[in-house]
Short mmCIF file of C-alpha atoms in Angstrom, two decimals:
data_model
loop_
_atom_site.label_atom_id
_atom_site.label_comp_id
_atom_site.label_asym_id
_atom_site.label_seq_id
_atom_site.Cartn_x
_atom_site.Cartn_y
_atom_site.Cartn_z
CA UNK A 62 -172.82 -12.34 84.66
CA UNK A 63 -172.98 -16.23 83.93
CA UNK A 64 -170.22 -18.21 82.79
CA UNK A 65 -170.81 -18.94 78.80
CA UNK A 66 -168.43 -21.56 78.63
CA UNK A 67 -168.13 -20.87 74.83
CA UNK A 68 -165.02 -21.93 74.17
CA UNK A 69 -164.99 -24.58 71.26
CA UNK A 70 -161.37 -25.12 71.41
CA UNK A 71 -160.27 -25.63 75.09
CA UNK A 72 -156.40 -25.45 73.49
CA UNK A 73 -153.95 -28.03 74.44
CA UNK A 74 -155.86 -30.60 72.73
CA UNK A 75 -158.43 -31.02 74.59
CA UNK A 76 -161.43 -30.20 71.63
CA UNK A 77 -164.71 -29.40 72.75
CA UNK A 78 -167.76 -32.35 71.26
CA UNK A 79 -170.63 -29.93 71.09
CA UNK A 80 -172.80 -27.43 72.35
CA UNK A 81 -175.97 -27.48 74.40
CA UNK A 82 -178.51 -25.09 75.44
CA UNK A 83 -175.70 -22.80 74.93
CA UNK A 84 -172.92 -24.51 76.76
CA UNK A 85 -169.88 -26.94 75.14
CA UNK A 86 -169.26 -30.05 76.10
CA UNK A 87 -166.99 -33.54 75.86
CA UNK A 88 -167.94 -36.90 75.29
CA UNK A 89 -166.23 -39.12 76.90
CA UNK A 90 -167.79 -42.22 75.52
CA UNK A 91 -168.82 -42.77 79.36
CA UNK A 92 -171.17 -45.91 78.98
CA UNK A 93 -173.76 -43.88 80.71
CA UNK A 94 -174.01 -41.13 78.41
CA UNK A 95 -173.15 -38.37 80.11
CA UNK A 96 -171.84 -35.31 78.84
CA UNK A 97 -169.70 -33.08 80.53
CA UNK A 98 -169.66 -29.63 80.33
CA UNK A 99 -166.22 -27.68 79.77
CA UNK A 100 -166.24 -25.41 82.52
CA UNK A 101 -167.50 -24.30 85.94
CA UNK A 102 -170.95 -22.83 86.22
CA UNK A 103 -169.99 -19.18 86.91
CA UNK A 104 -167.04 -19.80 84.40
CA UNK A 105 -165.93 -19.08 80.56
CA UNK A 106 -162.18 -20.00 81.05
CA UNK A 107 -161.16 -24.05 81.17
CA UNK A 108 -159.24 -23.67 84.20
CA UNK A 109 -161.93 -21.16 86.10
CA UNK A 110 -163.95 -22.16 89.95
CA UNK A 111 -166.26 -20.13 88.39
CA UNK A 112 -168.56 -19.73 91.88
CA UNK A 113 -169.13 -21.60 95.48
CA UNK A 114 -172.16 -23.14 96.28
CA UNK A 115 -173.49 -24.60 98.92
CA UNK A 116 -175.31 -28.29 98.65
CA UNK A 117 -179.01 -27.35 96.89
CA UNK A 118 -179.15 -24.08 96.90
CA UNK A 119 -179.15 -22.01 93.47
CA UNK A 120 -177.30 -19.10 94.15
CA UNK A 121 -173.47 -17.94 95.52
CA UNK A 122 -172.99 -16.17 98.30
CA UNK A 123 -170.14 -14.93 100.04
CA UNK A 124 -170.68 -16.30 102.93
CA UNK A 125 -170.55 -20.72 103.97
CA UNK A 126 -171.58 -20.75 107.61
CA UNK A 127 -175.34 -22.68 109.25
CA UNK A 128 -176.34 -19.80 109.66
CA UNK A 129 -176.44 -19.31 106.32
CA UNK A 130 -177.70 -22.64 104.69
CA UNK A 131 -181.07 -22.10 103.91
CA UNK A 132 -181.89 -25.61 101.87
CA UNK A 133 -183.49 -28.05 104.64
CA UNK A 134 -182.39 -31.23 102.80
CA UNK A 135 -183.19 -34.08 105.94
CA UNK A 136 -184.15 -37.18 104.91
CA UNK A 137 -183.81 -36.52 101.32
CA UNK A 138 -181.33 -38.65 99.35
CA UNK A 139 -181.65 -36.74 95.45
CA UNK A 140 -181.08 -33.05 95.08
CA UNK A 141 -184.39 -31.75 93.33
CA UNK A 142 -184.36 -30.39 90.33
CA UNK A 143 -185.13 -27.36 91.44
CA UNK A 144 -182.79 -27.22 93.65
CA UNK A 145 -179.75 -27.69 91.15
CA UNK A 146 -177.54 -24.64 91.19
CA UNK A 147 -176.26 -26.23 87.23
CA UNK A 148 -180.08 -25.82 85.64
CA UNK A 149 -180.78 -23.09 87.88
CA UNK A 150 -178.06 -21.49 86.33
CA UNK A 151 -177.50 -22.73 83.21
CA UNK A 152 -181.43 -23.99 82.39
CA UNK A 153 -182.50 -26.72 79.87
CA UNK A 154 -181.08 -29.93 80.28
CA UNK A 155 -177.49 -29.31 82.61
CA UNK A 156 -177.57 -30.01 85.98
CA UNK A 157 -175.41 -31.68 88.45
CA UNK A 158 -173.77 -35.41 88.43
CA UNK A 159 -174.97 -38.19 89.73
CA UNK A 160 -172.90 -40.05 92.18
CA UNK A 161 -172.83 -42.90 89.69
CA UNK A 162 -171.93 -40.86 87.51
CA UNK A 163 -168.93 -39.15 89.31
CA UNK A 164 -168.25 -43.15 89.54
CA UNK A 165 -168.50 -43.12 86.64
CA UNK A 166 -166.39 -40.51 85.12
CA UNK A 167 -163.55 -42.40 87.68
CA UNK A 168 -163.69 -45.85 86.49
CA UNK A 169 -162.93 -44.71 82.64
CA UNK A 170 -161.14 -41.80 82.48
CA UNK A 171 -157.48 -41.53 83.83
CA UNK A 172 -156.60 -39.21 86.09
CA UNK A 173 -153.40 -36.63 85.48
CA UNK A 174 -152.81 -34.02 88.34
CA UNK A 175 -151.37 -31.00 87.33
CA UNK A 176 -150.44 -26.54 88.81
CA UNK A 177 -154.16 -25.10 88.17
CA UNK A 178 -156.20 -29.22 87.13
CA UNK A 179 -156.19 -32.45 86.13
CA UNK A 180 -156.91 -33.65 83.15
CA UNK A 181 -159.11 -36.98 82.77
CA UNK A 182 -158.65 -38.18 79.69
CA UNK A 183 -161.49 -41.24 78.61
CA UNK A 184 -159.85 -44.69 79.07
CA UNK A 185 -162.50 -45.15 75.60
CA UNK A 186 -162.43 -42.51 73.11
CA UNK A 187 -158.31 -40.56 74.25
CA UNK A 188 -160.89 -37.26 75.06
CA UNK A 189 -160.67 -35.44 78.18
CA UNK A 190 -161.98 -32.59 80.30
CA UNK A 191 -160.51 -30.30 82.54
CA UNK A 192 -161.53 -30.00 86.14
CA UNK A 193 -159.87 -27.15 87.80
CA UNK A 194 -158.42 -26.90 90.89
CA UNK A 195 -161.11 -24.92 93.41
CA UNK A 196 -161.31 -25.53 96.67
CA UNK A 197 -164.09 -24.71 98.78
CA UNK A 198 -164.90 -23.20 100.96
CA UNK A 199 -165.28 -23.31 104.76
CA UNK A 200 -166.69 -20.39 107.73
CA UNK A 201 -163.30 -18.87 107.56
CA UNK A 202 -162.17 -18.57 103.85
CA UNK A 203 -161.14 -20.59 101.21
CA UNK A 204 -159.69 -24.29 101.62
CA UNK A 205 -157.75 -27.26 100.11
CA UNK A 206 -157.08 -24.30 97.58
CA UNK A 207 -155.52 -27.49 95.94
CA UNK A 208 -158.51 -29.59 95.72
CA UNK A 209 -161.46 -30.18 93.15
CA UNK A 210 -164.46 -30.06 95.22
CA UNK A 211 -167.17 -30.59 92.98
CA UNK A 212 -171.22 -31.27 94.00
CA UNK A 213 -172.82 -34.58 93.42
CA UNK A 214 -176.43 -33.98 92.75
CA UNK A 215 -176.93 -37.28 95.20
CA UNK A 216 -176.68 -36.96 99.64
CA UNK A 217 -175.95 -40.65 101.25
CA UNK A 218 -174.42 -42.15 103.39
CA UNK A 219 -172.07 -42.84 99.72
CA UNK A 220 -170.83 -39.35 99.37
CA UNK A 221 -171.87 -36.22 98.14
CA UNK A 222 -169.34 -34.68 96.63
CA UNK A 223 -166.50 -35.46 94.34
CA UNK A 224 -162.89 -34.82 95.42
CA UNK A 225 -159.65 -34.46 93.29
CA UNK A 226 -156.95 -35.01 95.31
CA UNK A 227 -153.01 -34.68 95.36
CA UNK A 228 -151.60 -37.13 95.80
CA UNK A 229 -154.85 -39.82 94.62
CA UNK A 230 -156.81 -40.46 91.70
CA UNK A 231 -161.12 -38.33 93.08
CA UNK A 232 -163.17 -40.18 94.69
CA UNK A 233 -166.45 -39.72 96.97
CA UNK A 234 -166.77 -38.61 100.81
CA UNK A 235 -169.40 -36.77 102.39
CA UNK A 236 -168.31 -33.57 104.00
CA UNK A 237 -170.73 -30.44 105.42
CA UNK A 238 -173.57 -29.67 103.00
CA UNK A 239 -173.38 -25.57 104.02
CA UNK A 240 -169.41 -25.68 102.30
CA UNK A 241 -169.17 -23.14 99.08
CA UNK A 242 -168.47 -26.49 96.74
CA UNK A 243 -167.37 -25.53 92.42
CA UNK A 244 -170.70 -27.66 90.14
CA UNK A 245 -169.27 -28.96 86.77
CA UNK A 246 -172.71 -29.81 84.53
CA UNK A 247 -173.54 -32.55 83.03
CA UNK A 248 -176.02 -33.79 80.38
CA UNK A 249 -177.70 -37.35 79.29
CA UNK A 250 -179.41 -36.98 76.43
#
């Protein structure tokens, strides 16, 4: 079943700002106006990793290998909305964040690693979201379980996913598109 992201209060000081198309979000007052969901696609829990997707695929699966990868991204710098896992699973105006929106989150927030993930607190208004550790699914199964790995909708030399590592701040990386990574939806008004 689809995750509902239905918490209006996330506990431990996390408070939502509102609800859009049936899912709660937090307004971190970022310059772009981007609102970040309280949960990952496929989870009802703030700390739940949710579903894993290969880049450009909208359904989760059991194996993440080159042979099971169905999306042909050749020459695409930006993911078409029809191949956006957030839009396909949550609908409405929800979508995967862009590379710039992830960088905005990295540059305008304080990141604190905790046992189950990262508290990301706005340096502008003090509100927070929680990004759980997710790892990523590779051909041999779940790898890097203490990292948070989240897809962006951009694919270029600059990056395809936001990587939150225990020992350093979040940054953008490029890696195999057929790996399974989590999706944290966003929207702008």
